[in-house]
Short mmCIF file of C-alpha atoms in Angstrom, two decimals:
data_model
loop_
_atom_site.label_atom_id
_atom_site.label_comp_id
_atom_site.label_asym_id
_atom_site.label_seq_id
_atom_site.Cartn_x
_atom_site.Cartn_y
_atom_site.Cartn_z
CA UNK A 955 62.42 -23.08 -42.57
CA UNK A 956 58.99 -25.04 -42.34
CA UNK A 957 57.54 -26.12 -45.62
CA UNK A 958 54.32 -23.88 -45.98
CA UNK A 959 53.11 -26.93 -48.42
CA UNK A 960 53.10 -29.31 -45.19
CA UNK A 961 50.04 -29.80 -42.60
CA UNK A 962 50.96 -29.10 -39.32
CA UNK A 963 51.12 -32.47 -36.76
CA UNK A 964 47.81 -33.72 -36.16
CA UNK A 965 47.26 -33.66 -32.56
CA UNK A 966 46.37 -36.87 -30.76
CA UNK A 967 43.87 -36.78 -27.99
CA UNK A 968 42.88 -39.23 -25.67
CA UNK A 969 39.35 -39.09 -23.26
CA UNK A 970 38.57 -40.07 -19.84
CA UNK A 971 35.60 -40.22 -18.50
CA UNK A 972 33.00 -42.35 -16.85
CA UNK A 973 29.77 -40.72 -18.84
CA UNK A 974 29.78 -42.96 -22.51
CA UNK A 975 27.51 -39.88 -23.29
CA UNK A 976 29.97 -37.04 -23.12
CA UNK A 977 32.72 -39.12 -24.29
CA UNK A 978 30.87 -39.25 -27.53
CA UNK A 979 30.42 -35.43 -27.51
CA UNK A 980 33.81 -34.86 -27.50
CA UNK A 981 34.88 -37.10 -30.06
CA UNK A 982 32.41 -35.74 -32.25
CA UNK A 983 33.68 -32.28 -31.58
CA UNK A 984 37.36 -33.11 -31.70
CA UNK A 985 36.99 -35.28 -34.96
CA UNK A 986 35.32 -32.30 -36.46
CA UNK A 987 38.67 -30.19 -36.20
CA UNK A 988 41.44 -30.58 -39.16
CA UNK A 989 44.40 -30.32 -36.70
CA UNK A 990 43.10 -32.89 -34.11
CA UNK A 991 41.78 -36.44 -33.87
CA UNK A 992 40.49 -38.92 -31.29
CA UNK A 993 43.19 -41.65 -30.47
CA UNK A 994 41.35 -43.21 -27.81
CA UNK A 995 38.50 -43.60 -25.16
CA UNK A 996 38.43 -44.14 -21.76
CA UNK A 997 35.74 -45.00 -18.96
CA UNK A 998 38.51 -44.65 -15.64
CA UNK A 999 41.93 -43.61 -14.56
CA UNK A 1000 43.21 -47.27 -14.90
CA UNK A 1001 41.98 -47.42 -18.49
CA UNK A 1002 43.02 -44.32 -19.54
CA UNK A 1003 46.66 -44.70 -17.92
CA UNK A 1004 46.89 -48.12 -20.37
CA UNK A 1005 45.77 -46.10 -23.37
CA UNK A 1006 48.28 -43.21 -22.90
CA UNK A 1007 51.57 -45.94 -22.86
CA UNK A 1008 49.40 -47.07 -25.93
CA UNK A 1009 49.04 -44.37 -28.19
CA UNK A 1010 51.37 -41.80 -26.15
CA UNK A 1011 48.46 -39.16 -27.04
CA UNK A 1012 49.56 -35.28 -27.10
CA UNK A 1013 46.68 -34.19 -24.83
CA UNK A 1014 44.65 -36.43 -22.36
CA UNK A 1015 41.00 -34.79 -21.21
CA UNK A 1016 40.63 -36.51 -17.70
CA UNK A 1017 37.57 -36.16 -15.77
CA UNK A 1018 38.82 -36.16 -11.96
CA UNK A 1019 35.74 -38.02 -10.52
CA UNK A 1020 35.96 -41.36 -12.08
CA UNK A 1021 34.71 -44.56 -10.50
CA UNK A 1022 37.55 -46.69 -9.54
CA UNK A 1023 40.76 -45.34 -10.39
CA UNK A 1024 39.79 -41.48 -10.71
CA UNK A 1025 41.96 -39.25 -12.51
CA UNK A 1026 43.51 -37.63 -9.71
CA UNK A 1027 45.58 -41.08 -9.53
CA UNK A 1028 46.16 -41.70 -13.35
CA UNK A 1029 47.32 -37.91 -13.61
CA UNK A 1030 49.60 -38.34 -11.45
CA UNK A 1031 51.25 -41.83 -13.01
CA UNK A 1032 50.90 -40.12 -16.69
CA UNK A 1033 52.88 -37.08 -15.02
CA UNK A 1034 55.64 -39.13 -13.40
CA UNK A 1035 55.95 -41.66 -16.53
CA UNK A 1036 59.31 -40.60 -18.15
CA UNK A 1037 58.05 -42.25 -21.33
CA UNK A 1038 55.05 -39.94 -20.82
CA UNK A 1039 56.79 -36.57 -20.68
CA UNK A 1040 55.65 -35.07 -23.87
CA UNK A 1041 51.38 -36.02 -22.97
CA UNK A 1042 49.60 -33.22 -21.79
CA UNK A 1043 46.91 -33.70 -18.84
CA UNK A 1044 43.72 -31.06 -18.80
CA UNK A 1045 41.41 -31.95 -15.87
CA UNK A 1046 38.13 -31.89 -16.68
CA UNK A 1047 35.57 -30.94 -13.68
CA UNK A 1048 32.33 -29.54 -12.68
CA UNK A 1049 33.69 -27.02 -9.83
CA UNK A 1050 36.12 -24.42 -10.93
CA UNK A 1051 38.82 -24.68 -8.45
CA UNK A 1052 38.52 -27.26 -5.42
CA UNK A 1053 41.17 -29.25 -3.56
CA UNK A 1054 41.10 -32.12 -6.27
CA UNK A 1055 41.88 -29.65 -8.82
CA UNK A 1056 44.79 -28.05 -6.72
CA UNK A 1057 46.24 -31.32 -6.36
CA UNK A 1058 45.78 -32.39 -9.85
CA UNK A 1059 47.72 -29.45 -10.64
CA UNK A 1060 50.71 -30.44 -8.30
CA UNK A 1061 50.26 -34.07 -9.66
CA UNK A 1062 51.54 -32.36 -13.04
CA UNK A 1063 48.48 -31.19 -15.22
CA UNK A 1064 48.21 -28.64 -17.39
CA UNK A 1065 45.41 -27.47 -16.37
CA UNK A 1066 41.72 -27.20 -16.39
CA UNK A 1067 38.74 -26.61 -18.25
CA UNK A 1068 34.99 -26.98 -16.44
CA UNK A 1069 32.53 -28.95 -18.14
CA UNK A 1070 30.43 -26.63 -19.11
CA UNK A 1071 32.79 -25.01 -21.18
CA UNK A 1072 31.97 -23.81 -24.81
CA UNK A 1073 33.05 -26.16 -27.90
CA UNK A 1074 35.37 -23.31 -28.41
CA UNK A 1075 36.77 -22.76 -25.33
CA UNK A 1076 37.27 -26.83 -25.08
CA UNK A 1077 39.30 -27.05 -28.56
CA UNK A 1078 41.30 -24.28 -27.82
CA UNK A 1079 42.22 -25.42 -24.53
CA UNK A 1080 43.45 -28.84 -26.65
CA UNK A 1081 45.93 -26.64 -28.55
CA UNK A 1082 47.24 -24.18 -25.54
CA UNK A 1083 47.99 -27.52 -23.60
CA UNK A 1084 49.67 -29.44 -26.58
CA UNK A 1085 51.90 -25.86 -26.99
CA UNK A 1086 53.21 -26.66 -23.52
CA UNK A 1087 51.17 -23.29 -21.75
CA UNK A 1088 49.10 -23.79 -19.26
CA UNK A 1089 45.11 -23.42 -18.14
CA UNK A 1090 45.11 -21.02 -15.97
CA UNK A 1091 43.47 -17.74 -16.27
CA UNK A 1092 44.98 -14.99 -14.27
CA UNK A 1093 41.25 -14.75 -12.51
CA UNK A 1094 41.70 -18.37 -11.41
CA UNK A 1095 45.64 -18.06 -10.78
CA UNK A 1096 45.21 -15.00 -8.62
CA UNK A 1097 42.39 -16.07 -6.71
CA UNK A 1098 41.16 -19.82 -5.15
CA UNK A 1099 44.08 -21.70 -6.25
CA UNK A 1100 46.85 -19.34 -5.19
CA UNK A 1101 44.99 -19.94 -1.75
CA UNK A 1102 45.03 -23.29 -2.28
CA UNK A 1103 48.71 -23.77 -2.88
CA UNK A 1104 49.45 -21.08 -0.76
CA UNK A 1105 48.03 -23.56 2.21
CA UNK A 1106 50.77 -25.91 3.36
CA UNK A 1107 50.25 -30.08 2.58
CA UNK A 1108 51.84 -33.15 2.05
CA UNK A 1109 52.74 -32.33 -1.20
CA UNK A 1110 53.33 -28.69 -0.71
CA UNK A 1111 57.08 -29.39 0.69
CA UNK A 1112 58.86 -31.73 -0.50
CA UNK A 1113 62.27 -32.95 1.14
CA UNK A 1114 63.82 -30.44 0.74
CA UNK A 1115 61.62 -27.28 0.27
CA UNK A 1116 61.26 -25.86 -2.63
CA UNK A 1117 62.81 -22.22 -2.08
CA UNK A 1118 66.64 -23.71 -2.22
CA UNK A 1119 65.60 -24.62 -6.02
CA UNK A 1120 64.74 -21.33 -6.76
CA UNK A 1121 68.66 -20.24 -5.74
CA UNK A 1122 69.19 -21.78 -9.51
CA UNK A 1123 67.39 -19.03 -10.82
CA UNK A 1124 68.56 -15.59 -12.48
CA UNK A 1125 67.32 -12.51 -10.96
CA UNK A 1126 65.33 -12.05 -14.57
CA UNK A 1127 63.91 -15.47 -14.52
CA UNK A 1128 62.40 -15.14 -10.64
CA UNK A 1129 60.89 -11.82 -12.54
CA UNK A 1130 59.67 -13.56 -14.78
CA UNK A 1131 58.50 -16.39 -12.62
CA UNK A 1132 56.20 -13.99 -10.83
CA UNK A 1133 54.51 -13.21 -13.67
CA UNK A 1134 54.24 -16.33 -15.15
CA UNK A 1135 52.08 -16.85 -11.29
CA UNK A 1136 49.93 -14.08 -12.09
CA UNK A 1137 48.53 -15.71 -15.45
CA UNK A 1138 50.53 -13.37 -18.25
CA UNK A 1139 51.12 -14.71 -21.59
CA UNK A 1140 54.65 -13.96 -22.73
CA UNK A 1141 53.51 -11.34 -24.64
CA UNK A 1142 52.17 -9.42 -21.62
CA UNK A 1143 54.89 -10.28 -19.83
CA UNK A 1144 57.68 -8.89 -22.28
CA UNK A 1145 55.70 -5.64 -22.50
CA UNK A 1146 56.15 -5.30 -18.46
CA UNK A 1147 59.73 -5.58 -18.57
CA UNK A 1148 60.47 -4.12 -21.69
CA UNK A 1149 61.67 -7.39 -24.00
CA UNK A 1150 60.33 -9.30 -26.53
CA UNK A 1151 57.96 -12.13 -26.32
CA UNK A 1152 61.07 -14.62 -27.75
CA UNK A 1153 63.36 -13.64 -24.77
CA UNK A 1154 60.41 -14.13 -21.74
CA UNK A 1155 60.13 -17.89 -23.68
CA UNK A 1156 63.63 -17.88 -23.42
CA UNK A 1157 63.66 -17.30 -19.74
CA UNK A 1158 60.68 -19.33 -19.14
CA UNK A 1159 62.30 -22.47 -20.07
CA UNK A 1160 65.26 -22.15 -18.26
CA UNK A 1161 63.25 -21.69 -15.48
CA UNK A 1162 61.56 -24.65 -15.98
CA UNK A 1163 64.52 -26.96 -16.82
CA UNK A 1164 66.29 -25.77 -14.01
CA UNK A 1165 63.35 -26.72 -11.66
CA UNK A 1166 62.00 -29.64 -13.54
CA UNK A 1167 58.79 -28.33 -14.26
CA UNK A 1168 56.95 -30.16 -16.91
CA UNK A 1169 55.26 -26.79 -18.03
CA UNK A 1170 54.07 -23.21 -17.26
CA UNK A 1171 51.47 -24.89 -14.60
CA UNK A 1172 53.72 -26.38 -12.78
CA UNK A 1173 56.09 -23.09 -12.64
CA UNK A 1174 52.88 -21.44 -11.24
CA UNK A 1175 52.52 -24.19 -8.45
CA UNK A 1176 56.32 -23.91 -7.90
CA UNK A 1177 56.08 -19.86 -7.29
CA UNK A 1178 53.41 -20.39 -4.70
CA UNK A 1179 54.35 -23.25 -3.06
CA UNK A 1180 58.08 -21.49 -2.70
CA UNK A 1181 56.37 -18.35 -1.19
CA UNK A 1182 58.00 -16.48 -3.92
CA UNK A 1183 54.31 -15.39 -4.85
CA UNK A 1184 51.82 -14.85 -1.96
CA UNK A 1185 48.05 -14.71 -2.46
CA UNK A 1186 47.01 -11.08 -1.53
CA UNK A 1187 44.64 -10.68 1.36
CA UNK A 1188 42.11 -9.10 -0.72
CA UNK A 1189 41.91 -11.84 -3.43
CA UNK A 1190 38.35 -13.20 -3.09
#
């Protein structure tokens, strides 16, 4: 049982971007929270790939557009870093969904968050990404970047394919799957199929050890880039 007396783990965030300006918001914003602290700054990908072996932060906010080595590149050697696998990536950008996004996504983020985001929205997306959920709204899920990774790419089939990984899976935990695409929280998804929120987490895990998914994101890129989840033609 956890010792009500202790504080929970401070979580350790790292920033990357190229504006010294909104760096400096951020740290004042995510110094100003009990639960979280600054571990380090960064102006570009390179920089902030050096800091995360550093410090090994919990959650890294990456701006994508970076001069140099952007963050689409340093996502994507934080993601594949074994002695990385516990950091969380949240993309930071100024368009809601584009192709850099998409990609980021299948490099291994978490997620992302637009710029012009609310303080609150911003710290909360912190501690969703350190819990190991993921970014995506179902607005967002069901719409531009289920078109996106609905498109085929370079990364969008690996050797392979992906649908032979998905034979691994239980009957429940495609289920499940599907509505982990659509953007539900466990909690919405156990009240669909009738269980409780502990059992979806249960399945949700499996799923994602027996595909290798870092998170929930990637288990959403997985169900579209399979084909187990289509984009409906009337998505806008």
């Amino acid at each position: 049982m956890a010792d009500p007396e202790r504080p929970a783990p401070v979580i350790k965030v790292l920033l990357a971007d190229d504006q010294a300006l909104l760096r400096s918001a951020f740290r004042v914003l995510v110094n100003s929270e009990p639960d979280m602290t600054v571990v380090g700054e960064a102006a570009d990908g390179a920089e902030a790939l050096e800091l995360a072996r550093r410090h090994a932060p919990d959650v890294v906010l990456m701006d994508i557009r970076m001069p140099g080595t952007d963050g689409l590149t340093a996502t994507r050697a934080i993601c594949s870093d074994p002695a990385l696998a516990d950091v969380r990536v949240v993309m930071l950008t100024t368009f809601e969904v584009d192709e850099y996004v998409v990609q980021s996504l299948r490099a291994g983020a978490s997620g992302f968050l637009g710029k012009g985001a609310e303080p609150e929205e911003l710290l909360a997306a912190i501690r969703v990404a350190r819990a190991g959920e993921a970014l995506l709204s179902p607005a967002a899920t069901k719409g531009l970047i289920a078109r996106f990774l609905a498109q085929p790419g370079e990364s969008a089939r690996p050797e392979g394919g992906r649908p032979a990984r998905l034979d691994a899976l239980t009957g429940r935990e495609r289920e499940v799957l599907v509505h982990v695409a659509g953007g539900l929280s466990n909690d919405e998804i156990g009240e669909r199929l009738e269980v409780s929120p502990l059992t979806v987490k249960t399945h949700v895990n499996r799923a994602m050890a027996k595909l290798g998914a870092r998170d929930r994101a990637q288990l959403v890129v997985i169900a579209y880039e399979s084909g187990l989840v289509r984009p409906r033609a009337d998505q806008p």
